Amino acid sequence: MSGLFDPAPGEVGDLPLFDEVADQLVEQGVSQSPSELHGCLAGLLAGGADPSPEAGLAGVGSALGFDPHGELADGLQRFYVTTAQLLTDEALRFHPLLPDDDSDLGERTVALADWCRGFLSGFAQARVSSRSTDAAVATDSAEALKDFAAIAQAGVGDASDDEAEQAYADLVEYLRFAAMNIILDSLGQAEEARPASPPAGSTVH
């Protein structure tokens, strides 16, 4: 029997499916969306949290204000470990957990904002837990965090369907590279090891 938040079948090391996570969260009485949850896990790691499963479990509970236990706690720990592996994956396979492309653009845009909000919550929680709130954040990371805060307020806007889809795709691509760059900053990686970040290429509404 599959465990909570196990990777998609045949895709070991990848994230679980969005809809399966959503169903499990509803069953467990958790109000956060899968995207906010995943953003929080990524933000914890980018903020310098310990990558151990226990640290992830404690951090996400504190950041999002709920008490994970039982099957949910076990699943969150696996989810955290997978996220940590993907954020530092040399093949750059990390992606925010979002609804699939067949979903309504409005739903995907809300999930994108949820992911950014979760990331910021996790990042702040990691800094508080490590007592490093006064430590300087690298310039590039600070700029990316400002962008995340803007995207957290994103709306669909009035662009044509094709333009809106392209804007959404550009934002997703920007987010995934920015998240990897922030964690590289937190790990003290050398500048030459950093993946090149594409421009956001769109206006956040």
Short mmCIF file of C-alpha atoms in Angstrom, two decimals:
data_model
loop_
_atom_site.label_atom_id
_atom_site.label_comp_id
_atom_site.label_asym_id
_atom_site.label_seq_id
_atom_site.Cartn_x
_atom_site.Cartn_y
_atom_site.Cartn_z
CA MET A 1 0.00 0.00 0.00
CA SER A 2 1.34 3.42 -0.95
CA GLY A 3 2.32 5.72 1.88
CA LEU A 4 1.22 9.29 2.31
CA PHE A 5 3.13 11.64 -0.02
CA ASP A 6 5.02 8.80 -1.69
CA PRO A 7 6.52 9.77 -5.08
CA ALA A 8 4.44 9.19 -8.19
CA PRO A 9 4.61 5.55 -9.40
CA GLY A 10 7.77 4.89 -11.36
CA GLU A 11 9.22 8.28 -10.44
CA VAL A 12 11.20 7.59 -7.31
CA GLY A 13 12.88 10.74 -6.12
CA ASP A 14 10.24 12.99 -7.63
CA LEU A 15 7.47 14.83 -5.84
CA PRO A 16 4.13 13.16 -5.12
CA LEU A 17 1.12 14.01 -7.26
CA PHE A 18 -0.65 17.28 -6.43
CA ASP A 19 -4.16 15.81 -6.35
CA GLU A 20 -3.13 12.91 -4.11
CA VAL A 21 -1.54 15.28 -1.62
CA ALA A 22 -4.64 17.49 -1.73
CA ASP A 23 -6.90 14.51 -0.96
CA GLN A 24 -4.72 13.38 1.92
CA LEU A 25 -4.58 16.86 3.45
CA VAL A 26 -8.37 17.14 3.36
CA GLU A 27 -8.69 13.71 4.98
CA GLN A 28 -6.27 14.78 7.71
CA GLY A 29 -8.14 18.04 8.32
CA VAL A 30 -5.28 20.30 7.18
CA SER A 31 -6.45 23.53 5.53
CA GLN A 32 -3.23 24.39 3.69
CA SER A 33 -2.95 23.59 -0.01
CA PRO A 34 -0.33 21.13 -1.33
CA SER A 35 1.48 24.08 -2.93
CA GLU A 36 1.68 26.06 0.31
CA LEU A 37 2.90 22.96 2.13
CA HIS A 38 5.60 22.27 -0.44
CA GLY A 39 6.63 25.91 -0.57
CA CYS A 40 7.03 25.86 3.21
CA LEU A 41 9.25 22.77 3.09
CA ALA A 42 11.42 24.37 0.42
CA GLY A 43 11.54 27.63 2.36
CA LEU A 44 12.68 25.86 5.52
CA LEU A 45 15.59 24.35 3.63
CA ALA A 46 16.43 27.62 1.88
CA GLY A 47 16.41 29.38 5.24
CA GLY A 48 19.06 27.01 6.56
CA ALA A 49 16.94 24.44 8.41
CA ASP A 50 18.48 21.06 9.15
CA PRO A 51 17.60 18.65 6.31
CA SER A 52 16.75 15.87 8.76
CA PRO A 53 13.15 14.56 8.59
CA GLU A 54 12.51 15.53 12.21
CA ALA A 55 13.58 19.14 11.59
CA GLY A 56 11.28 19.38 8.61
CA LEU A 57 8.34 18.05 10.58
CA ALA A 58 8.86 20.49 13.44
CA GLY A 59 9.50 23.40 11.11
CA VAL A 60 6.43 22.99 8.91
CA GLY A 61 4.18 22.56 11.95
CA SER A 62 5.48 25.77 13.51
CA ALA A 63 5.48 27.76 10.28
CA LEU A 64 1.96 26.82 9.20
CA GLY A 65 0.40 26.47 12.62
CA PHE A 66 -0.70 22.85 12.82
CA ASP A 67 0.43 19.73 14.66
CA PRO A 68 1.24 16.93 12.22
CA HIS A 69 1.00 13.44 13.70
CA GLY A 70 0.47 9.85 12.69
CA GLU A 71 0.46 9.05 8.99
CA LEU A 72 0.58 12.73 8.08
CA ALA A 73 3.77 13.23 10.11
CA ASP A 74 5.43 10.25 8.43
CA GLY A 75 4.42 11.50 5.00
CA LEU A 76 5.63 15.03 5.64
CA GLN A 77 9.04 13.74 6.67
CA ARG A 78 9.37 11.82 3.39
CA PHE A 79 8.14 14.88 1.48
CA TYR A 80 10.76 17.05 3.19
CA VAL A 81 13.62 14.67 2.39
CA THR A 82 12.57 14.45 -1.26
CA THR A 83 12.35 18.24 -1.48
CA ALA A 84 15.83 18.58 0.02
CA GLN A 85 17.24 16.13 -2.52
CA LEU A 86 15.63 17.90 -5.46
CA LEU A 87 16.66 21.39 -4.34
CA THR A 88 20.32 20.37 -4.48
CA ASP A 89 20.01 18.03 -7.47
CA GLU A 90 22.69 18.70 -10.08
CA ALA A 91 20.21 17.78 -12.81
CA LEU A 92 18.05 20.76 -11.73
CA ARG A 93 14.91 18.60 -11.42
CA PHE A 94 13.35 20.71 -8.67
CA HIS A 95 9.89 22.13 -9.46
CA PRO A 96 7.26 23.75 -7.25
CA LEU A 97 4.36 21.38 -6.55
CA LEU A 98 1.46 22.87 -8.52
CA PRO A 99 -1.72 21.64 -10.22
CA ASP A 100 -1.11 20.05 -13.62
CA ASP A 101 -1.35 22.09 -16.80
CA ASP A 102 -4.86 20.80 -17.55
CA SER A 103 -6.17 22.68 -14.52
CA ASP A 104 -7.79 26.10 -14.86
CA LEU A 105 -5.23 28.91 -15.07
CA GLY A 106 -6.91 30.71 -12.19
CA GLU A 107 -6.48 27.63 -9.97
CA ARG A 108 -2.83 27.32 -10.97
CA THR A 109 -2.20 31.02 -10.31
CA VAL A 110 -3.70 30.75 -6.82
CA ALA A 111 -1.51 27.69 -6.17
CA LEU A 112 1.55 29.62 -7.36
CA ALA A 113 0.75 32.37 -4.87
CA ASP A 114 0.20 29.73 -2.16
CA TRP A 115 3.60 28.22 -2.91
CA CYS A 116 5.34 31.58 -2.55
CA ARG A 117 3.49 32.31 0.67
CA GLY A 118 4.49 28.93 2.07
CA PHE A 119 8.11 29.46 1.01
CA LEU A 120 8.29 32.78 2.82
CA SER A 121 6.72 31.25 5.96
CA GLY A 122 9.20 28.38 5.94
CA PHE A 123 12.17 30.65 5.28
CA ALA A 124 11.20 32.95 8.16
CA GLN A 125 10.64 29.99 10.49
CA ALA A 126 14.06 28.54 9.70
CA ARG A 127 15.73 31.87 10.43
CA VAL A 128 13.89 32.18 13.75
CA SER A 129 14.70 28.60 14.76
CA SER A 130 18.39 29.06 13.97
CA ARG A 131 18.42 32.46 15.70
CA SER A 132 19.80 34.02 12.51
CA THR A 133 17.09 36.60 11.89
CA ASP A 134 19.67 39.39 12.10
CA ALA A 135 22.11 37.68 9.74
CA ALA A 136 22.45 39.28 6.32
CA VAL A 137 20.70 37.61 3.41
CA ALA A 138 22.72 37.50 0.18
CA THR A 139 21.71 40.27 -2.23
CA ASP A 140 20.42 37.92 -4.92
CA SER A 141 18.42 35.95 -2.37
CA ALA A 142 16.95 39.11 -0.86
CA GLU A 143 15.78 40.25 -4.29
CA ALA A 144 14.27 36.85 -5.01
CA LEU A 145 12.41 36.88 -1.69
CA LYS A 146 10.92 40.27 -2.61
CA ASP A 147 9.78 38.75 -5.90
CA PHE A 148 8.23 35.82 -4.02
CA ALA A 149 6.30 38.27 -1.84
CA ALA A 150 4.99 40.01 -4.97
CA ILE A 151 4.01 36.72 -6.63
CA ALA A 152 2.22 35.70 -3.42
CA GLN A 153 -0.24 38.49 -4.29
CA ALA A 154 -0.51 37.42 -7.93
CA GLY A 155 -3.75 37.48 -9.89
CA VAL A 156 -4.64 36.20 -13.32
CA GLY A 157 -4.80 39.69 -14.87
CA ASP A 158 -6.38 40.79 -18.14
CA ALA A 159 -3.93 39.32 -20.63
CA SER A 160 -5.05 37.05 -23.47
CA ASP A 161 -5.13 33.32 -22.81
CA ASP A 162 -1.83 32.72 -24.61
CA GLU A 163 -0.14 35.65 -22.90
CA ALA A 164 -1.44 34.60 -19.47
CA GLU A 165 -0.26 31.03 -19.99
CA GLN A 166 3.19 32.24 -21.02
CA ALA A 167 3.37 34.60 -18.05
CA TYR A 168 2.46 31.75 -15.72
CA ALA A 169 5.06 29.44 -17.26
CA ASP A 170 7.72 32.14 -16.96
CA LEU A 171 6.92 32.67 -13.28
CA VAL A 172 7.08 28.94 -12.52
CA GLU A 173 10.47 28.69 -14.21
CA TYR A 174 11.71 31.76 -12.36
CA LEU A 175 10.54 30.38 -9.02
CA ARG A 176 12.24 27.04 -9.39
CA PHE A 177 15.61 28.57 -10.26
CA ALA A 178 15.30 31.26 -7.60
CA ALA A 179 14.53 28.64 -4.92
CA MET A 180 17.59 26.61 -5.90
CA ASN A 181 19.74 29.73 -5.86
CA ILE A 182 18.53 30.74 -2.40
CA ILE A 183 19.38 27.34 -0.96
CA LEU A 184 22.81 27.47 -2.60
CA ASP A 185 23.33 30.79 -0.84
CA SER A 186 22.29 29.23 2.46
CA LEU A 187 24.73 26.37 1.91
CA GLY A 188 27.54 28.76 1.02
CA GLN A 189 27.98 27.30 -2.44
CA ALA A 190 30.46 28.96 -4.80
CA GLU A 191 29.04 31.40 -7.34
CA GLU A 192 30.21 29.27 -10.27
CA ALA A 193 28.09 26.34 -9.03
CA ARG A 194 24.91 28.39 -9.25
CA PRO A 195 22.44 27.63 -12.08
CA ALA A 196 21.75 30.65 -14.28
CA SER A 197 18.39 32.17 -13.43
CA PRO A 198 16.10 33.02 -16.36
CA PRO A 199 14.30 36.36 -16.20
CA ALA A 200 10.76 36.27 -14.87
CA GLY A 201 9.62 37.59 -18.24
CA SER A 202 6.23 38.77 -17.02
CA THR A 203 4.52 41.33 -14.88
CA VAL A 204 3.06 40.18 -11.60
CA HIS A 205 -0.49 41.42 -11.09
#
